[in-house]
Short mmCIF file of C-alpha atoms and ligand atoms in Angstrom, two decimals:
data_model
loop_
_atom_site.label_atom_id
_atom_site.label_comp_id
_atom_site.label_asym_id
_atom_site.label_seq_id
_atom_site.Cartn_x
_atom_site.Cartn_y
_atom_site.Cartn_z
CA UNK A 1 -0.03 63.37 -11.88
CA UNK A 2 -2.06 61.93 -14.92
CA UNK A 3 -2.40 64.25 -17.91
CA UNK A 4 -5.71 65.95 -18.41
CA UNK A 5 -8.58 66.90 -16.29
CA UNK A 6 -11.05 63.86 -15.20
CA UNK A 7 -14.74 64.58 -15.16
CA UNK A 8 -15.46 64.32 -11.43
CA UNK A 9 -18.48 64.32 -9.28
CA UNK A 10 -18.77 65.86 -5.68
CA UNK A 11 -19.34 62.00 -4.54
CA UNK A 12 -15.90 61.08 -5.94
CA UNK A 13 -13.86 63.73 -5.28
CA UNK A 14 -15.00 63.19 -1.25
CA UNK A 15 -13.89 59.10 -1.87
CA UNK A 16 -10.50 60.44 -3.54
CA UNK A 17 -10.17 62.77 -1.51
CA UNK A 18 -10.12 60.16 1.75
CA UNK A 19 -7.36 57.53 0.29
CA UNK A 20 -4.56 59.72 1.80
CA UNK A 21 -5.41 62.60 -0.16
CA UNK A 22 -3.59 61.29 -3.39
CA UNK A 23 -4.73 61.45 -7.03
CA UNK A 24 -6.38 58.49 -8.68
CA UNK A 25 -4.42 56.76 -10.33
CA UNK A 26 -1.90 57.01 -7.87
CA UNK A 27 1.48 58.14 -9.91
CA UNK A 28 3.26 54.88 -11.27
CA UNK A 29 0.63 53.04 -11.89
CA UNK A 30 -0.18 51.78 -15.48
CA UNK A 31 -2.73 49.73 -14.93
CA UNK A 32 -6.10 49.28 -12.63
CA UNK A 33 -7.72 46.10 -12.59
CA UNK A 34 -11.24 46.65 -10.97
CA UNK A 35 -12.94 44.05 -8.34
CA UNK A 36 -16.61 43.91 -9.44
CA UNK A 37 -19.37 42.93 -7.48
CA UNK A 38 -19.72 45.09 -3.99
CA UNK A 39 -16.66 47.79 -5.86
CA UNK A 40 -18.77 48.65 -9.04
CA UNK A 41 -22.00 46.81 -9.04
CA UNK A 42 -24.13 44.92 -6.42
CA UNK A 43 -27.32 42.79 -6.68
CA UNK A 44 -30.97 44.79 -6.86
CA UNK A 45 -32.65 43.69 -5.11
CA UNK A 46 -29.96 42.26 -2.57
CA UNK A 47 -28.96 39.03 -2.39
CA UNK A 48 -31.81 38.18 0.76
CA UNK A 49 -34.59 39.23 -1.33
CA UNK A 50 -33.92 38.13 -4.98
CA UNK A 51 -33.51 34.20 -3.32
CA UNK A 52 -36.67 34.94 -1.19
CA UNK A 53 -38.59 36.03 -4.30
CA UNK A 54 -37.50 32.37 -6.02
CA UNK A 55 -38.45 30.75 -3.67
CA UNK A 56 -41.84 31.86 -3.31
CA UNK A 57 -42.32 31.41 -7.59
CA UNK A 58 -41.40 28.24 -5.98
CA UNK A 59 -44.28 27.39 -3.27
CA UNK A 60 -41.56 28.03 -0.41
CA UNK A 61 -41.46 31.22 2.22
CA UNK A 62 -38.63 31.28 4.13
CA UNK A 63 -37.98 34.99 5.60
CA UNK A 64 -35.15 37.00 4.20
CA UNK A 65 -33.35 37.82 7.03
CA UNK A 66 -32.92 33.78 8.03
CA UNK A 67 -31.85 33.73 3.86
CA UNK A 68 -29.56 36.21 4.06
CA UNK A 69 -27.86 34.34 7.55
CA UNK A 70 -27.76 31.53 6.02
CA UNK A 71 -26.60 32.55 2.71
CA UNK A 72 -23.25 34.59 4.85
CA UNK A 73 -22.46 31.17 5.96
CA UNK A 74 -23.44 29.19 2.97
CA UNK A 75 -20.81 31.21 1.20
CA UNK A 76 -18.14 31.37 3.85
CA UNK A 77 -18.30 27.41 3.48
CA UNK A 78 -17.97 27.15 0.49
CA UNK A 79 -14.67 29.62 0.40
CA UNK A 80 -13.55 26.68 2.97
CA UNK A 81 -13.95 24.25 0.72
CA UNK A 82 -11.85 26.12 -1.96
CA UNK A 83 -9.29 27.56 0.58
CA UNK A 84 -8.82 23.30 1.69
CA UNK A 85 -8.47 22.22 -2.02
CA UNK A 86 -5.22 20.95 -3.31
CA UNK A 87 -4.04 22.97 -5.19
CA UNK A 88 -5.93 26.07 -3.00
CA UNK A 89 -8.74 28.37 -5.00
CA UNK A 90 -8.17 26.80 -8.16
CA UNK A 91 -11.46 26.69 -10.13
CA UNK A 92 -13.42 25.74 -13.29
CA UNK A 93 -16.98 26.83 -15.02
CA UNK A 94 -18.04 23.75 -13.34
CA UNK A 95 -16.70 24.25 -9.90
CA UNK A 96 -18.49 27.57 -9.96
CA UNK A 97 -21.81 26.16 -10.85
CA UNK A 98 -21.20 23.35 -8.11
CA UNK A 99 -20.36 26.52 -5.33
CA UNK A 100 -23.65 28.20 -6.29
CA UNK A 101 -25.49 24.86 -6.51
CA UNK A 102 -24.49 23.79 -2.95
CA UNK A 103 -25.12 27.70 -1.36
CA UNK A 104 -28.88 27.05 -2.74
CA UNK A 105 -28.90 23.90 -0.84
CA UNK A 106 -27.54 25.31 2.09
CA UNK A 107 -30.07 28.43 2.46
CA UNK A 108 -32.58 26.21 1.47
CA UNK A 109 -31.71 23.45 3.69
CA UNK A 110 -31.57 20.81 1.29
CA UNK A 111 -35.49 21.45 0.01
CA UNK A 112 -35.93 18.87 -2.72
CA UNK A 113 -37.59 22.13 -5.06
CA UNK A 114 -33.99 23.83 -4.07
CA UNK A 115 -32.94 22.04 -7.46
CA UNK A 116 -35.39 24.78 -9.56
CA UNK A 117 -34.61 27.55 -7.29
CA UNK A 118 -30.81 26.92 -8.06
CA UNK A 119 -32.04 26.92 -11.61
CA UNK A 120 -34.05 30.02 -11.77
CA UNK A 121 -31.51 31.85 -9.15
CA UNK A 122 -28.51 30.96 -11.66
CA UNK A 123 -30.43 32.41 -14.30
CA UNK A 124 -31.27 35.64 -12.69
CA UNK A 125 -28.05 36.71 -11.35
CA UNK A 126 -26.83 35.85 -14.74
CA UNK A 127 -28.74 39.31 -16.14
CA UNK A 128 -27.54 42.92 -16.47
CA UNK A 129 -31.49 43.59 -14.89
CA UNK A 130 -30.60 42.07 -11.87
CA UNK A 131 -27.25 44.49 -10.95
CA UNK A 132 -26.99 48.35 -10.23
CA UNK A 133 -23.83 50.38 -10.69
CA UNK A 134 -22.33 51.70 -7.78
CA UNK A 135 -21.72 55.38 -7.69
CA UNK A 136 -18.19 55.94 -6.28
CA UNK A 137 -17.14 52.67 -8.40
CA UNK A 138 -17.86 54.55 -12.27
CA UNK A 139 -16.61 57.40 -10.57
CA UNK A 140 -13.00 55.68 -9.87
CA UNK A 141 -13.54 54.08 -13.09
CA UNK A 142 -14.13 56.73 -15.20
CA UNK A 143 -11.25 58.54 -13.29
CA UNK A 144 -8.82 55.28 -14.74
CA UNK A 145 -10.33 55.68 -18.25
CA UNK A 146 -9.75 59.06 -18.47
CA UNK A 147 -6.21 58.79 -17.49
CA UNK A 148 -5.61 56.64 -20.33
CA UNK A 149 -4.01 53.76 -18.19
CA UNK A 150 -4.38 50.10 -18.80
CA UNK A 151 -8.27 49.29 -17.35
CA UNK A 152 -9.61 45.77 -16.12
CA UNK A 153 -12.22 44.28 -14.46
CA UNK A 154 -10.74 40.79 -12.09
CA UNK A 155 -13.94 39.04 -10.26
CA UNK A 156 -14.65 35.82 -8.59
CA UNK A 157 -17.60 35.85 -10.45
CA UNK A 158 -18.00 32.95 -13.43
CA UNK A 159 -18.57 33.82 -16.68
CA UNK A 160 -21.94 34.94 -16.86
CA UNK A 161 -20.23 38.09 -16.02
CA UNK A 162 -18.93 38.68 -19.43
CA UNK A 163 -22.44 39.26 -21.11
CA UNK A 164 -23.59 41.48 -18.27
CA UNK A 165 -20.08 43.38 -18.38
CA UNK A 166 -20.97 44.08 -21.72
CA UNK A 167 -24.02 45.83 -21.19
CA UNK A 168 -23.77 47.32 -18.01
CA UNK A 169 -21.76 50.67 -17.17
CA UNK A 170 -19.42 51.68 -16.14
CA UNK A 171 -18.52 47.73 -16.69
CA UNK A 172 -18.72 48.02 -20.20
CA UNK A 173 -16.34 51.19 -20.72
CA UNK A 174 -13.47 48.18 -19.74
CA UNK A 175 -11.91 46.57 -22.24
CA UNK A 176 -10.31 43.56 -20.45
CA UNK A 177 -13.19 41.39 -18.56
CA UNK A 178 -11.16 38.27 -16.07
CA UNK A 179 -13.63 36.36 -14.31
CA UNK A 180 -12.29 33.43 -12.53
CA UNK A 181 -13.92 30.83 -13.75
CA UNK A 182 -12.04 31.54 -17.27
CA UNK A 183 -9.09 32.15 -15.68
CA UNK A 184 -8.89 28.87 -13.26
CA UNK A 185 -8.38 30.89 -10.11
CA UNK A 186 -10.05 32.59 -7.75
CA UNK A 187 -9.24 35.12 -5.72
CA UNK A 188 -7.07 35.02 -2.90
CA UNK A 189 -4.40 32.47 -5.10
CA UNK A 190 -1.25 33.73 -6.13
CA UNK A 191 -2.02 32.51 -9.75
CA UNK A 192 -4.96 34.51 -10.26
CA UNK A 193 -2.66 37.76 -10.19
CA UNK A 194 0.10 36.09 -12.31
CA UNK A 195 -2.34 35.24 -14.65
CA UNK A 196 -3.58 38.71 -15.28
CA UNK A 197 0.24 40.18 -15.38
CA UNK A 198 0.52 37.16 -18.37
CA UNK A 199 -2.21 38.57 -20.02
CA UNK A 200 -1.91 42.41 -19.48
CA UNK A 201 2.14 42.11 -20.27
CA UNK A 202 2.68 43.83 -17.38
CA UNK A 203 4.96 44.18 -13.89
CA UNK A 204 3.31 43.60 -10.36
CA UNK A 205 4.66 46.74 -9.36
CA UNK A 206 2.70 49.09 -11.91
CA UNK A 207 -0.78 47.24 -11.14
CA UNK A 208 -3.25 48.62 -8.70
CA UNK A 209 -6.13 46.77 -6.96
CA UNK A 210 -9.39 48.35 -6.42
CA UNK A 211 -11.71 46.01 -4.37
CA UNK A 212 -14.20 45.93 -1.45
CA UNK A 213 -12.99 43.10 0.28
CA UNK A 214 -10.12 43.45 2.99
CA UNK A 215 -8.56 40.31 2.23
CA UNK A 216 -9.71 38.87 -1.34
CA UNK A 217 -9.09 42.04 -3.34
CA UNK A 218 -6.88 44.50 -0.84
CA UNK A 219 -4.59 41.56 1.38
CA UNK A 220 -4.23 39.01 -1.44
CA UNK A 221 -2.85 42.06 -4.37
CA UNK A 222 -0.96 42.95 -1.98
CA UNK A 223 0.77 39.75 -1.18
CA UNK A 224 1.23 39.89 -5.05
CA UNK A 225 3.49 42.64 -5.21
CA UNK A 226 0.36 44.88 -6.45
CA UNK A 227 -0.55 47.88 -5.16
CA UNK A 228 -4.21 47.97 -3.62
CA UNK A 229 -7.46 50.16 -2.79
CA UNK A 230 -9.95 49.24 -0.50
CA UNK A 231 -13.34 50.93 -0.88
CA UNK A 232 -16.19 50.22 1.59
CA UNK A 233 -18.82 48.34 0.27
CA UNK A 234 -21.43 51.79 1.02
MG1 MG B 301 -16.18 42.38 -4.19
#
């Protein structure tokens, strides 16, 4: 058990309460290295509805239901592309740009004004306005803080999410902010995690995961040597 009593809500203590009834942090772990988007934040308005609204400043309607189908599979694609790469999921500030440029394209389906809507898109998603905490994520967070363990936040998001980390709670209560674009891989690749144990000084064994997605955040620390969380995205 971790020293001290953590503030808790009723919200939290029903998520804690459901991973196998053990305390967060889980004994032996020193530090927690936080997924971000869909774990502690997500977009507002979603994803579907933000592009829609673009598009429109843009003289084009396209419903958001088609958007957000075609944005699922815009994105899966683009994972393809990464996953096919040689070496696999390594990445750059300008490979990131070129992922969100061609997912624009895609939803769009190749639109000549998809160029602006890229523009004004990149822009948006790029400010603290456009992201809302999620409630069991600063719980779980707040939780890690209080037990005075080693905090970070790990994301497959590029670096615009180092100003909004710095603004936004409960992303700005972390010190350490890896986004991959900084660190030159994304998540699933083995060298993402080795890169944060380089940074952090620290052992596989003693790190824990916290992310929403099964295989990017829970499977892939995992196959690390971490220790993982999965919490449902709501
Ligand atoms: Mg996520």
């Amino acid at each position: 058990m971790q020293s001290g009593t953590p503030m808790t809500t009723a919200g939290d203590t029903a998520l804690v309460e459901t991973q196998s009834g053990a305390a967060f942090p889980p004994a032996g772990v020193s530090v927690v290295v936080f997924d971000v988007v869909g774990t502690l934040v997500e977009p507002s308005p979603s994803v579907a509805v933000a592009y829609q609204r673009a598009a429109l400043r843009h003289g084009l309607n396209v419903d958001a239901a088609v958007i957000e189908q075609r944005f699922k599979a815009a994105w899966r694609r683009q994972e393809m592309v990464d996953a096919a790469a040689v070496p696999a999921f390594a990445t750059s500030r300008g490979r990131e740009a070129e992922r969100w440029r061609a997912i624009v394209d895609d939803v769009f389906g190749g639109e000549p004004v998809s160029a602006t809507i890229f523009a004004d898109l990149w822009d948006h998603f790029g400010l603290v306005e456009a992201w809302r905490p999620l409630a069991h994520g600063r719980d779980l967070v707040r939780l890690a803080v209080d037990a005075g363990v080693t905090v970070a936040l790990a994301s497959n998001f590029d670096e615009r999410l180092l100003a909004i980390a710095e603004q936004l709670e409960p992303l700005s209560w972390v010190p350490h902010v890896f986004a991959s674009s900084e660190i030159g891989w994304r998540k699933p690749a083995p060298e993402f995690f080795r890169w944060i144990e380089r940074r952090l000084g620290c052992e596989p064994t003693e790190v824990l995961l916290v992310g929403d997605d099964p295989e990017l955040d829970v499977a892939a620390a995992r196959r690390a040597g971490w220790r993982s969380l999965g919490v449902a995205d709501r």
